Amino acid sequence: MTQHQDQPLHPVIITGLSGGGLSTAAKIFEDKGYFVSQNLPPQLILELVGMSTAKDSPVSRLAVVTDVRARKFNGSLMNTISEIKKLGFAPFILYLEARDDVLIRRFDSVRRTHPLQDGDTLQHGIEREREALEPVRDIADVIIDTTNQSVHDLRRSIEASIGELATGKQHVTLESFGFKHGSPRDADIVLDVRFLPNPYWVPELREFRGVDKPVSDYVLSREDAEPFIDNFVRLLSSTLEGYQHEGKDFITVGVGCTGGHHRSVAVAEEIGRRLQQKPRLEVNVLHRDLCRN
């Protein structure tokens, strides 16, 4: 099936910080059946989109990877995105990043220099890149912080975020986490459920997790749990139209407790269950720290 037969092309632009996981993301998209081209300068991205929309094009799904090295060529990624929109297509921008200390560790492990290091420290190169890419980050559809993610975690995050890039739908990702491991930097909204009693201190519940019925029942039966969930679902529902008007169809909600094992997991699952009942909404639930000590 080609895009001109049944559906419009949604070019995926994968970008972000060097060391943030761009190559891994490219492999994930290839596995999902995308034609993936890496390290393209801005002008060639536009040409590739044009070629992919030709009547005889064999490409129905296109993803391109571009990073700060493309600055050496004429044109800018921001201008290219605008030109793609003028052609009548809606590019999906996936931005990957990580904490500075993690990026430094990744560069050290492969003995590479940063493309913007220019004889300075690696930290200076990372800072320059963050500044250079800030305009693209601001318009990204989805931002994924890969700081604490394995390759498998990144695959799950990407699959949850992009779905099938269905038109006319908004996508909400609920991500449980533990505050002791740091809050997710890619979350648009963060909920703190540490006000609920912690099942960890109930001996018969300690070894279970929030996806298990005994813990879920315990957490959701607490007096303050249902009003909190009701209020948040109403609050989020009231903002969806505004988000869509502003072109934001991908929303990530972080739900945190102390370790990310019990309360946040149970609450994220319940919020996800309720949101899934709403029309024109695609909901995914992830548990970042469920198996982490």
Short mmCIF file of C-alpha atoms in Angstrom, two decimals:
data_model
loop_
_atom_site.label_atom_id
_atom_site.label_comp_id
_atom_site.label_asym_id
_atom_site.label_seq_id
_atom_site.Cartn_x
_atom_site.Cartn_y
_atom_site.Cartn_z
CA MET A 1 0.00 0.00 0.00
CA THR A 2 1.31 3.47 -0.83
CA GLN A 3 0.40 6.68 0.91
CA HIS A 4 -1.37 8.24 -2.06
CA GLN A 5 -3.88 5.40 -2.17
CA ASP A 6 -5.35 5.45 1.32
CA GLN A 7 -3.65 7.93 3.62
CA PRO A 8 -1.49 11.03 3.57
CA LEU A 9 2.22 10.76 4.18
CA HIS A 10 3.30 11.78 7.68
CA PRO A 11 7.06 12.27 7.37
CA VAL A 12 8.78 11.54 10.68
CA ILE A 13 11.74 13.75 11.51
CA ILE A 14 13.98 12.23 14.18
CA THR A 15 16.32 14.74 15.75
CA GLY A 16 17.77 15.78 19.08
CA LEU A 17 21.00 15.71 21.02
CA SER A 18 24.03 13.76 19.87
CA GLY A 19 24.19 10.67 22.06
CA GLY A 20 20.46 10.90 22.77
CA GLY A 21 19.61 7.71 20.90
CA LEU A 22 18.98 8.86 17.32
CA SER A 23 20.59 5.80 15.70
CA THR A 24 18.63 3.48 17.95
CA ALA A 25 15.41 5.29 17.08
CA ALA A 26 16.22 4.92 13.38
CA LYS A 27 16.51 1.14 13.78
CA ILE A 28 13.19 1.02 15.62
CA PHE A 29 11.45 2.85 12.79
CA GLU A 30 13.07 0.52 10.24
CA ASP A 31 11.69 -2.45 12.18
CA LYS A 32 8.24 -0.86 11.97
CA GLY A 33 8.40 -0.74 8.18
CA TYR A 34 9.55 2.84 7.64
CA PHE A 35 11.96 3.87 4.90
CA VAL A 36 14.65 5.53 7.03
CA SER A 37 17.36 7.86 5.81
CA GLN A 38 20.02 9.11 8.22
CA ASN A 39 22.17 12.24 8.47
CA LEU A 40 20.36 14.16 5.76
CA PRO A 41 20.94 17.92 5.37
CA PRO A 42 17.75 20.03 5.42
CA GLN A 43 17.41 20.54 1.65
CA LEU A 44 17.64 16.83 0.93
CA ILE A 45 14.91 16.12 3.48
CA LEU A 46 12.55 18.26 1.44
CA GLU A 47 13.56 16.54 -1.79
CA LEU A 48 13.08 13.09 -0.24
CA VAL A 49 9.58 14.02 0.94
CA GLY A 50 8.77 15.13 -2.60
CA MET A 51 10.08 11.88 -4.08
CA SER A 52 8.12 9.84 -1.54
CA THR A 53 4.84 11.47 -2.54
CA ALA A 54 5.19 10.72 -6.25
CA LYS A 55 2.48 8.50 -7.72
CA ASP A 56 4.90 5.67 -8.41
CA SER A 57 6.70 5.93 -5.06
CA PRO A 58 7.12 2.61 -3.22
CA VAL A 59 7.44 4.48 0.08
CA SER A 60 4.36 4.65 2.29
CA ARG A 61 6.16 5.48 5.56
CA LEU A 62 9.14 7.81 5.71
CA ALA A 63 11.46 8.74 8.58
CA VAL A 64 14.57 10.88 8.36
CA VAL A 65 17.27 11.39 10.96
CA THR A 66 19.04 14.73 11.14
CA ASP A 67 21.20 16.26 13.82
CA VAL A 68 23.27 19.36 14.48
CA ARG A 69 25.91 18.32 11.92
CA ALA A 70 23.48 19.37 9.17
CA ARG A 71 24.25 23.01 10.08
CA LYS A 72 27.20 22.80 7.67
CA PHE A 73 24.77 22.80 4.74
CA ASN A 74 22.58 25.60 3.44
CA GLY A 75 19.10 25.94 4.88
CA SER A 76 17.78 25.13 8.33
CA LEU A 77 15.63 22.36 9.74
CA MET A 78 13.02 24.89 10.86
CA ASN A 79 12.69 26.22 7.30
CA THR A 80 12.51 22.68 5.93
CA ILE A 81 9.67 21.82 8.32
CA SER A 82 7.79 24.91 7.17
CA GLU A 83 8.31 23.95 3.51
CA ILE A 84 7.03 20.42 4.14
CA LYS A 85 3.88 21.88 5.68
CA LYS A 86 3.42 24.13 2.61
CA LEU A 87 3.38 20.97 0.49
CA GLY A 88 0.33 19.87 2.48
CA PHE A 89 1.99 17.28 4.71
CA ALA A 90 2.12 17.13 8.49
CA PRO A 91 5.64 16.24 9.65
CA PHE A 92 5.88 14.43 12.98
CA ILE A 93 8.90 15.65 14.95
CA LEU A 94 10.46 13.26 17.46
CA TYR A 95 13.12 14.86 19.67
CA LEU A 96 15.48 12.76 21.80
CA GLU A 97 17.57 14.08 24.66
CA ALA A 98 19.27 13.01 27.88
CA ARG A 99 20.93 14.52 30.95
CA ASP A 100 24.36 16.05 30.39
CA ASP A 101 26.17 13.58 32.66
CA VAL A 102 24.61 10.66 30.78
CA LEU A 103 25.55 12.13 27.40
CA ILE A 104 29.12 12.62 28.60
CA ARG A 105 29.27 9.01 29.80
CA ARG A 106 27.94 7.76 26.44
CA PHE A 107 30.51 9.77 24.49
CA ASP A 108 33.32 8.57 26.75
CA SER A 109 32.28 4.94 26.31
CA VAL A 110 32.66 5.13 22.52
CA ARG A 111 35.65 7.52 22.60
CA ARG A 112 33.98 10.08 20.34
CA THR A 113 34.24 13.85 20.32
CA HIS A 114 31.11 15.97 20.21
CA PRO A 115 30.35 17.59 16.82
CA LEU A 116 30.25 21.04 18.48
CA GLN A 117 33.14 20.52 20.86
CA ASP A 118 35.55 22.56 18.71
CA GLY A 119 38.56 22.00 20.95
CA ASP A 120 36.66 22.78 24.15
CA THR A 121 35.30 20.39 26.73
CA LEU A 122 32.59 17.88 25.94
CA GLN A 123 30.30 19.79 28.31
CA HIS A 124 30.70 22.95 26.21
CA GLY A 125 29.80 21.01 23.06
CA ILE A 126 26.63 19.67 24.65
CA GLU A 127 25.64 23.14 25.85
CA ARG A 128 26.11 24.60 22.36
CA GLU A 129 24.02 21.84 20.85
CA ARG A 130 21.16 22.33 23.32
CA GLU A 131 21.07 26.01 22.46
CA ALA A 132 21.23 25.40 18.70
CA LEU A 133 18.40 22.86 18.77
CA GLU A 134 16.11 24.72 21.18
CA PRO A 135 13.80 26.08 18.40
CA VAL A 136 13.24 22.56 17.06
CA ARG A 137 12.65 21.18 20.55
CA ASP A 138 10.00 23.84 21.13
CA ILE A 139 7.90 22.60 18.19
CA ALA A 140 8.52 18.86 18.65
CA ASP A 141 5.45 16.64 18.78
CA VAL A 142 7.08 14.24 21.22
CA ILE A 143 10.16 14.71 23.40
CA ILE A 144 11.68 11.55 24.86
CA ASP A 145 14.27 11.72 27.62
CA THR A 146 16.46 8.63 27.20
CA THR A 147 18.47 9.22 30.38
CA ASN A 148 17.19 6.14 32.20
CA GLN A 149 16.10 4.12 29.18
CA SER A 150 17.49 0.90 27.79
CA VAL A 151 17.09 0.09 24.11
CA HIS A 152 13.94 -1.86 24.97
CA ASP A 153 12.57 1.05 27.01
CA LEU A 154 13.16 3.43 24.10
CA ARG A 155 11.35 1.09 21.73
CA ARG A 156 8.33 0.99 24.06
CA SER A 157 8.37 4.77 24.45
CA ILE A 158 8.49 5.35 20.69
CA GLU A 159 5.78 2.81 19.95
CA ALA A 160 3.57 4.30 22.65
CA SER A 161 4.15 7.83 21.41
CA ILE A 162 3.68 7.42 17.68
CA GLY A 163 1.02 4.70 17.54
CA GLU A 164 0.13 4.67 13.87
CA LEU A 165 0.25 8.48 13.63
CA ALA A 166 -3.52 8.39 13.22
CA THR A 167 -4.99 11.61 11.92
CA GLY A 168 -7.68 13.36 13.93
CA LYS A 169 -6.63 11.71 17.20
CA GLN A 170 -4.84 13.00 20.24
CA HIS A 171 -2.35 10.75 21.98
CA VAL A 172 -1.92 10.67 25.76
CA THR A 173 0.90 8.70 27.36
CA LEU A 174 0.72 7.97 31.11
CA GLU A 175 4.19 7.22 32.49
CA SER A 176 4.60 6.08 36.08
CA PHE A 177 7.96 6.74 37.74
CA GLY A 178 9.77 6.96 41.06
CA PHE A 179 10.86 10.37 42.30
CA LYS A 180 13.98 8.82 43.83
CA HIS A 181 15.14 8.11 40.26
CA GLY A 182 14.25 11.59 39.01
CA SER A 183 11.12 12.88 37.34
CA PRO A 184 10.81 12.39 33.54
CA ARG A 185 12.04 15.47 31.69
CA ASP A 186 9.79 14.74 28.72
CA ALA A 187 6.55 14.97 30.72
CA ASP A 188 4.14 17.81 29.92
CA ILE A 189 2.30 17.31 33.23
CA VAL A 190 3.62 15.69 36.42
CA LEU A 191 1.38 14.26 39.15
CA ASP A 192 2.69 13.47 42.63
CA VAL A 193 0.76 10.67 44.36
CA ARG A 194 3.02 10.36 47.40
CA PHE A 195 0.15 11.71 49.50
CA LEU A 196 -1.45 8.25 49.30
CA PRO A 197 -0.48 5.55 51.84
CA ASN A 198 2.45 3.49 50.59
CA PRO A 199 1.75 -0.24 50.08
CA TYR A 200 5.46 -0.86 50.58
CA TRP A 201 4.87 -0.63 54.32
CA VAL A 202 2.19 -3.33 54.22
CA PRO A 203 4.19 -6.58 54.49
CA GLU A 204 1.78 -8.71 52.48
CA LEU A 205 1.78 -6.15 49.61
CA ARG A 206 5.45 -5.20 49.49
CA GLU A 207 6.50 -7.75 46.87
CA PHE A 208 3.55 -6.97 44.58
CA ARG A 209 3.41 -4.06 42.13
CA GLY A 210 0.75 -1.54 41.13
CA VAL A 211 -0.28 -3.68 38.16
CA ASP A 212 -1.24 -6.46 40.57
CA LYS A 213 -4.82 -6.47 41.85
CA PRO A 214 -4.02 -6.55 45.61
CA VAL A 215 -1.92 -3.37 45.34
CA SER A 216 -4.27 -1.69 42.87
CA ASP A 217 -7.26 -2.37 45.12
CA TYR A 218 -5.37 -1.05 48.15
CA VAL A 219 -4.25 2.18 46.45
CA LEU A 220 -7.51 2.99 44.68
CA SER A 221 -9.61 2.31 47.76
CA ARG A 222 -7.87 5.01 49.78
CA GLU A 223 -10.21 7.88 50.65
CA ASP A 224 -8.32 10.53 48.66
CA ALA A 225 -7.55 8.43 45.57
CA GLU A 226 -10.84 8.60 43.66
CA PRO A 227 -11.41 12.37 44.08
CA PHE A 228 -7.82 12.99 42.94
CA ILE A 229 -8.23 10.83 39.83
CA ASP A 230 -11.68 12.28 39.07
CA ASN A 231 -10.36 15.83 39.31
CA PHE A 232 -7.35 15.15 37.11
CA VAL A 233 -9.36 13.41 34.39
CA ARG A 234 -11.74 16.38 34.32
CA LEU A 235 -8.83 18.83 34.26
CA LEU A 236 -7.04 17.06 31.41
CA SER A 237 -10.26 16.66 29.45
CA SER A 238 -10.89 20.38 29.69
CA THR A 239 -7.46 21.15 28.20
CA LEU A 240 -7.49 18.72 25.26
CA GLU A 241 -9.29 21.04 22.87
CA GLY A 242 -6.87 23.84 23.68
CA TYR A 243 -3.87 21.58 23.20
CA GLN A 244 -5.22 20.46 19.84
CA HIS A 245 -5.85 24.05 18.77
CA GLU A 246 -2.20 24.78 19.53
CA GLY A 247 -1.12 21.82 17.41
CA LYS A 248 -0.14 19.59 20.33
CA ASP A 249 -1.58 16.14 19.68
CA PHE A 250 0.88 14.21 21.86
CA ILE A 251 0.70 14.71 25.63
CA THR A 252 2.81 12.92 28.23
CA VAL A 253 1.64 12.76 31.84
CA GLY A 254 4.12 11.62 34.48
CA VAL A 255 2.68 9.99 37.60
CA GLY A 256 5.19 9.70 40.41
CA CYS A 257 5.54 8.07 43.81
CA THR A 258 8.67 7.27 45.80
CA GLY A 259 10.01 4.23 43.95
CA GLY A 260 7.69 3.90 40.98
CA HIS A 261 6.49 0.44 42.03
CA HIS A 262 3.10 0.78 43.68
CA ARG A 263 1.05 3.98 43.95
CA SER A 264 2.11 5.69 40.73
CA VAL A 265 1.62 2.47 38.75
CA ALA A 266 -1.87 1.85 40.09
CA VAL A 267 -2.97 5.46 39.57
CA ALA A 268 -1.51 5.65 36.05
CA GLU A 269 -3.32 2.45 35.11
CA GLU A 270 -6.64 3.79 36.42
CA ILE A 271 -6.29 7.18 34.73
CA GLY A 272 -5.40 5.38 31.51
CA ARG A 273 -8.44 3.13 31.80
CA ARG A 274 -10.75 6.12 32.19
CA LEU A 275 -9.18 8.11 29.36
CA GLN A 276 -9.43 5.14 27.01
CA GLN A 277 -13.22 5.50 27.20
CA LYS A 278 -13.06 8.92 25.58
CA PRO A 279 -13.55 9.15 21.80
CA ARG A 280 -10.78 10.38 19.48
CA LEU A 281 -8.17 9.72 22.15
CA GLU A 282 -5.38 7.16 21.94
CA VAL A 283 -3.98 6.26 25.36
CA ASN A 284 -0.83 4.36 26.30
CA VAL A 285 0.46 3.51 29.77
CA LEU A 286 4.16 3.00 30.51
CA HIS A 287 5.89 2.12 33.80
CA ARG A 288 9.44 3.45 33.77
CA ASP A 289 10.69 2.15 37.09
CA LEU A 290 8.46 -0.87 37.68
CA CYS A 291 11.34 -3.36 37.62
CA ARG A 292 13.97 -1.02 39.05
CA ASN A 293 15.31 -1.37 42.58
#
